[in-house]
Amino acid sequence: MTAPTGETLDQVFETIAKRHREFIDGKVGNSRTAKLFKRGSAKIAQKLGEEAVETVIEAIKGRKGHLIEESADLLYFLLVTWKDQGIKPEDVWKELKKRHNLPEAKERAGRLE
């Protein structure tokens, strides 16, 4: 079995976006995501911060399994935060490529000049 890639994050983001649309349309369900959107931006940001701290704690303790679990939670809440703030994953991927001098970003930059 191969490890998931950024595609997995994109799929999770699409599910989050669907829940957000349902929230906007007044169809708030019982999902964790829908409940987060109902509670608002401050609560979403708070949850992101809590998960970040929990991830750091597990890294310090060196508990790999727990670190993986907390990392998954952190990524989920980061994606919810992006959706809440109107950020698309591809915007972040583009920034990462630019910052890390990845060849694909250099090619596009050259074509734009």
Coordinates of N, CA and C in Angstrom, one line a residue:
M1 N 0.8 -1.2 0.0 CA 0.0 0.0 0.0 C 0.9 1.2 0.0
T2 N 0.6 2.2 -0.9 CA 1.4 3.4 -0.9 C 0.8 4.4 0.1
A3 N 1.7 5.3 0.5 CA 1.3 6.3 1.5 C 0.4 7.4 0.7
P4 N -0.5 8.0 1.4 CA -1.3 9.0 0.9 C -0.5 10.3 0.6
T5 N -0.9 11.0 -0.4 CA -0.1 12.2 -0.8 C -1.0 13.5 -0.5
G6 N -0.6 14.6 -1.0 CA -1.4 15.8 -0.9 C -2.8 15.6 -1.4
E7 N -3.0 14.6 -2.3 CA -4.3 14.3 -2.8 C -5.3 14.0 -1.7
T8 N -4.8 13.3 -0.6 CA -5.6 13.0 0.5 C -6.1 14.2 1.2
L9 N -5.2 15.2 1.4 CA -5.6 16.5 2.0 C -6.6 17.2 1.2
D10 N -6.4 17.1 -0.1 CA -7.4 17.8 -1.0 C -8.8 17.1 -0.9
Q11 N -8.8 15.8 -0.8 CA -10.1 15.1 -0.6 C -10.7 15.5 0.7
V12 N -10.0 15.5 1.8 CA -10.5 15.9 3.1 C -11.0 17.4 3.0
F13 N -10.3 18.2 2.3 CA -10.7 19.6 2.2 C -12.0 19.7 1.4
E14 N -12.2 18.9 0.4 CA -13.5 18.9 -0.3 C -14.6 18.5 0.6
T15 N -14.4 17.5 1.4 CA -15.5 17.1 2.4 C -15.8 18.3 3.3
I16 N -14.7 18.9 3.8 CA -14.9 20.1 4.7 C -15.7 21.2 3.9
A17 N -15.3 21.4 2.7 CA -16.0 22.4 1.9 C -17.5 22.1 1.7
K18 N -17.8 20.8 1.5 CA -19.2 20.4 1.4 C -20.0 20.7 2.7
R19 N -19.4 20.4 3.8 CA -20.0 20.7 5.1 C -20.2 22.2 5.3
H20 N -19.2 22.9 4.8 CA -19.3 24.4 4.9 C -20.5 24.9 4.1
R21 N -20.6 24.4 2.9 CA -21.8 24.8 2.0 C -23.1 24.4 2.7
E22 N -23.2 23.2 3.3 CA -24.4 22.8 4.0 C -24.7 23.8 5.1
F23 N -23.6 24.2 5.9 CA -23.8 25.2 6.9 C -24.3 26.5 6.4
I24 N -23.7 27.0 5.3 CA -24.1 28.3 4.7 C -25.6 28.2 4.3
D25 N -26.0 27.0 3.8 CA -27.4 26.8 3.3 C -28.3 26.5 4.4
G26 N -27.9 26.6 5.7 CA -28.7 26.4 6.8 C -29.0 24.9 7.1
K27 N -28.3 24.0 6.5 CA -28.5 22.6 6.6 C -27.4 22.0 7.6
V28 N -27.3 22.6 8.7 CA -26.2 22.1 9.7 C -26.5 20.7 10.1
G29 N -25.6 19.8 9.9 CA -25.8 18.4 10.3 C -25.2 18.2 11.6
N30 N -25.0 16.9 11.9 CA -24.4 16.5 13.2 C -22.9 16.2 13.1
S31 N -22.3 16.5 11.9 CA -20.9 16.2 11.8 C -20.0 17.2 12.6
R32 N -18.9 16.7 13.0 CA -17.9 17.6 13.8 C -17.6 18.9 13.0
T33 N -17.5 18.7 11.7 CA -17.1 19.9 10.9 C -18.3 20.9 10.9
A34 N -19.5 20.5 10.7 CA -20.6 21.4 10.7 C -20.8 22.1 12.1
K35 N -20.5 21.4 13.1 CA -20.6 22.0 14.5 C -19.5 23.0 14.7
L36 N -18.4 22.8 14.1 CA -17.3 23.8 14.2 C -17.7 25.1 13.5
F37 N -18.2 24.9 12.3 CA -18.6 26.1 11.5 C -19.7 26.9 12.3
K38 N -20.5 26.2 12.9 CA -21.6 26.8 13.7 C -21.1 27.6 14.9
R39 N -20.0 27.1 15.4 CA -19.4 27.8 16.6 C -18.6 29.0 16.3
G40 N -18.2 29.1 15.0 CA -17.5 30.3 14.5 C -16.0 30.3 14.5
S41 N -15.4 31.3 13.9 CA -14.0 31.4 13.6 C -13.1 31.3 14.8
A42 N -13.5 32.0 15.9 CA -12.7 32.0 17.1 C -12.5 30.6 17.6
K43 N -13.6 29.8 17.7 CA -13.6 28.5 18.2 C -12.7 27.6 17.3
I44 N -12.9 27.8 15.9 CA -12.1 27.0 15.0 C -10.6 27.3 15.2
A45 N -10.2 28.5 15.4 CA -8.8 28.9 15.6 C -8.3 28.3 16.9
Q46 N -9.2 28.4 17.9 CA -8.8 27.8 19.2 C -8.5 26.3 19.1
K47 N -9.4 25.6 18.4 CA -9.2 24.2 18.2 C -7.9 23.9 17.5
L48 N -7.6 24.7 16.5 CA -6.3 24.6 15.7 C -5.1 24.7 16.7
G49 N -5.2 25.7 17.6 CA -4.1 26.0 18.5 C -4.0 24.8 19.5
E50 N -5.1 24.3 20.0 CA -5.0 23.2 20.9 C -4.4 22.0 20.3
E51 N -4.7 21.7 19.0 CA -4.1 20.5 18.3 C -2.7 20.8 18.1
A52 N -2.3 22.0 17.8 CA -0.9 22.3 17.6 C -0.1 22.0 18.9
V53 N -0.6 22.4 20.0 CA 0.1 22.2 21.3 C 0.2 20.7 21.6
E54 N -0.9 19.9 21.3 CA -0.9 18.5 21.5 C 0.1 17.8 20.6
T55 N 0.2 18.3 19.4 CA 1.2 17.7 18.5 C 2.6 18.0 19.0
V56 N 2.9 19.1 19.5 CA 4.2 19.5 20.1 C 4.5 18.6 21.3
I57 N 3.5 18.4 22.1 CA 3.7 17.6 23.3 C 4.1 16.1 22.9
E58 N 3.4 15.6 22.0 CA 3.7 14.2 21.5 C 5.1 14.1 20.9
A59 N 5.5 15.2 20.2 CA 6.8 15.2 19.6 C 7.9 15.2 20.7
I60 N 7.7 16.0 21.7 CA 8.6 16.1 22.8 C 8.7 14.7 23.5
K61 N 7.6 14.1 23.7 CA 7.5 12.8 24.4 C 8.1 11.7 23.5
G62 N 8.2 11.9 22.2 CA 8.7 10.9 21.3 C 7.8 9.7 21.1
R63 N 6.5 10.0 21.3 CA 5.5 8.9 21.1 C 5.0 9.0 19.6
K64 N 5.6 8.2 18.8 CA 5.4 8.3 17.3 C 3.9 8.0 17.0
G65 N 3.3 7.0 17.5 CA 1.9 6.7 17.2 C 1.0 7.9 17.6
H66 N 1.2 8.4 18.8 CA 0.4 9.5 19.2 C 0.7 10.8 18.4
L67 N 1.9 10.9 18.0 CA 2.3 12.1 17.1 C 1.6 12.0 15.8
I68 N 1.5 10.8 15.3 CA 0.8 10.6 14.0 C -0.7 11.0 14.1
E69 N -1.3 10.5 15.2 CA -2.7 10.8 15.5 C -2.9 12.3 15.6
E70 N -2.1 13.0 16.4 CA -2.2 14.4 16.7 C -1.9 15.2 15.4
S71 N -1.0 14.7 14.6 CA -0.7 15.4 13.3 C -1.9 15.3 12.4
A72 N -2.6 14.2 12.4 CA -3.8 14.1 11.6 C -4.9 15.1 12.1
D73 N -5.0 15.2 13.4 CA -6.0 16.1 13.9 C -5.6 17.6 13.6
L74 N -4.3 17.9 13.7 CA -3.8 19.2 13.4 C -4.1 19.6 11.9
L75 N -3.8 18.6 11.0 CA -4.1 18.9 9.6 C -5.6 19.1 9.4
Y76 N -6.4 18.3 10.0 CA -7.9 18.5 9.8 C -8.3 19.9 10.3
F77 N -7.8 20.3 11.5 CA -8.2 21.6 11.9 C -7.6 22.8 11.1
L78 N -6.4 22.5 10.6 CA -5.8 23.5 9.7 C -6.7 23.7 8.4
L79 N -7.1 22.5 7.9 CA -8.0 22.6 6.7 C -9.3 23.3 7.0
V80 N -9.9 23.0 8.1 CA -11.1 23.7 8.5 C -10.9 25.2 8.6
T81 N -9.7 25.6 9.2 CA -9.4 27.0 9.4 C -9.2 27.6 8.0
W82 N -8.6 26.9 7.1 CA -8.4 27.5 5.7 C -9.8 27.8 5.1
K83 N -10.7 26.8 5.2 CA -12.0 27.0 4.6 C -12.7 28.1 5.2
D84 N -12.6 28.2 6.5 CA -13.3 29.3 7.3 C -12.7 30.6 6.8
Q85 N -11.5 30.7 6.5 CA -10.8 32.0 6.1 C -10.8 32.2 4.6
G86 N -11.4 31.3 3.9 CA -11.4 31.5 2.4 C -10.1 31.2 1.7
I87 N -9.3 30.3 2.3 CA -8.0 29.9 1.7 C -8.2 28.5 1.0
K88 N -7.7 28.4 -0.2 CA -7.7 27.1 -0.9 C -6.4 26.4 -0.7
P89 N -6.4 25.0 -0.6 CA -5.1 24.3 -0.4 C -4.1 24.6 -1.5
E90 N -4.6 24.8 -2.7 CA -3.6 25.1 -3.8 C -2.9 26.4 -3.6
D91 N -3.5 27.3 -2.9 CA -2.8 28.6 -2.6 C -1.6 28.3 -1.6
V92 N -1.8 27.4 -0.7 CA -0.7 27.1 0.2 C 0.3 26.2 -0.5
W93 N -0.1 25.3 -1.3 CA 0.8 24.4 -2.1 C 1.7 25.3 -2.9
K94 N 1.1 26.3 -3.6 CA 1.9 27.2 -4.4 C 2.9 28.0 -3.6
E95 N 2.5 28.4 -2.4 CA 3.5 29.1 -1.5 C 4.6 28.2 -1.1
L96 N 4.3 27.0 -0.8 CA 5.3 26.0 -0.4 C 6.3 25.8 -1.5
K97 N 5.8 25.6 -2.7 CA 6.7 25.4 -3.8 C 7.6 26.6 -4.0
K98 N 7.0 27.8 -3.9 CA 7.8 29.0 -4.1 C 8.9 29.1 -3.0
R99 N 8.6 28.8 -1.8 CA 9.5 29.0 -0.7 C 10.6 27.9 -0.7
H100 N 10.3 26.8 -1.2 CA 11.3 25.7 -1.2 C 11.9 25.5 -2.6
N101 N 11.8 26.5 -3.4 CA 12.4 26.5 -4.7 C 12.2 25.2 -5.5
L102 N 11.0 24.7 -5.5 CA 10.7 23.5 -6.3 C 10.7 23.8 -7.8
P103 N 11.2 22.9 -8.6 CA 11.3 23.1 -10.0 C 10.0 23.6 -10.7
E104 N 8.9 22.9 -10.3 CA 7.7 23.3 -11.0 C 7.3 24.8 -10.8
A105 N 7.6 25.3 -9.6 CA 7.3 26.7 -9.3 C 8.3 27.6 -10.2
K106 N 9.5 27.2 -10.3 CA 10.5 27.9 -11.1 C 10.0 28.0 -12.6
E107 N 9.6 26.9 -13.1 CA 9.1 26.8 -14.5 C 8.0 27.8 -14.7
R108 N 7.0 27.8 -13.8 CA 5.8 28.6 -14.0 C 6.3 30.1 -13.8
A109 N 7.2 30.4 -12.9 CA 7.6 31.8 -12.7 C 8.3 32.2 -14.0
G110 N 9.1 31.4 -14.6 CA 9.8 31.7 -15.9 C 8.8 32.0 -17.0
R111 N 7.8 31.3 -17.1 CA 6.8 31.5 -18.1 C 6.0 32.8 -17.9
L112 N 5.9 33.2 -16.7 CA 5.1 34.4 -16.4 C 5.9 35.7 -16.7
E113 N 7.2 35.6 -16.7 CA 8.0 36.8 -16.9 C 8.0 37.2 -18.4

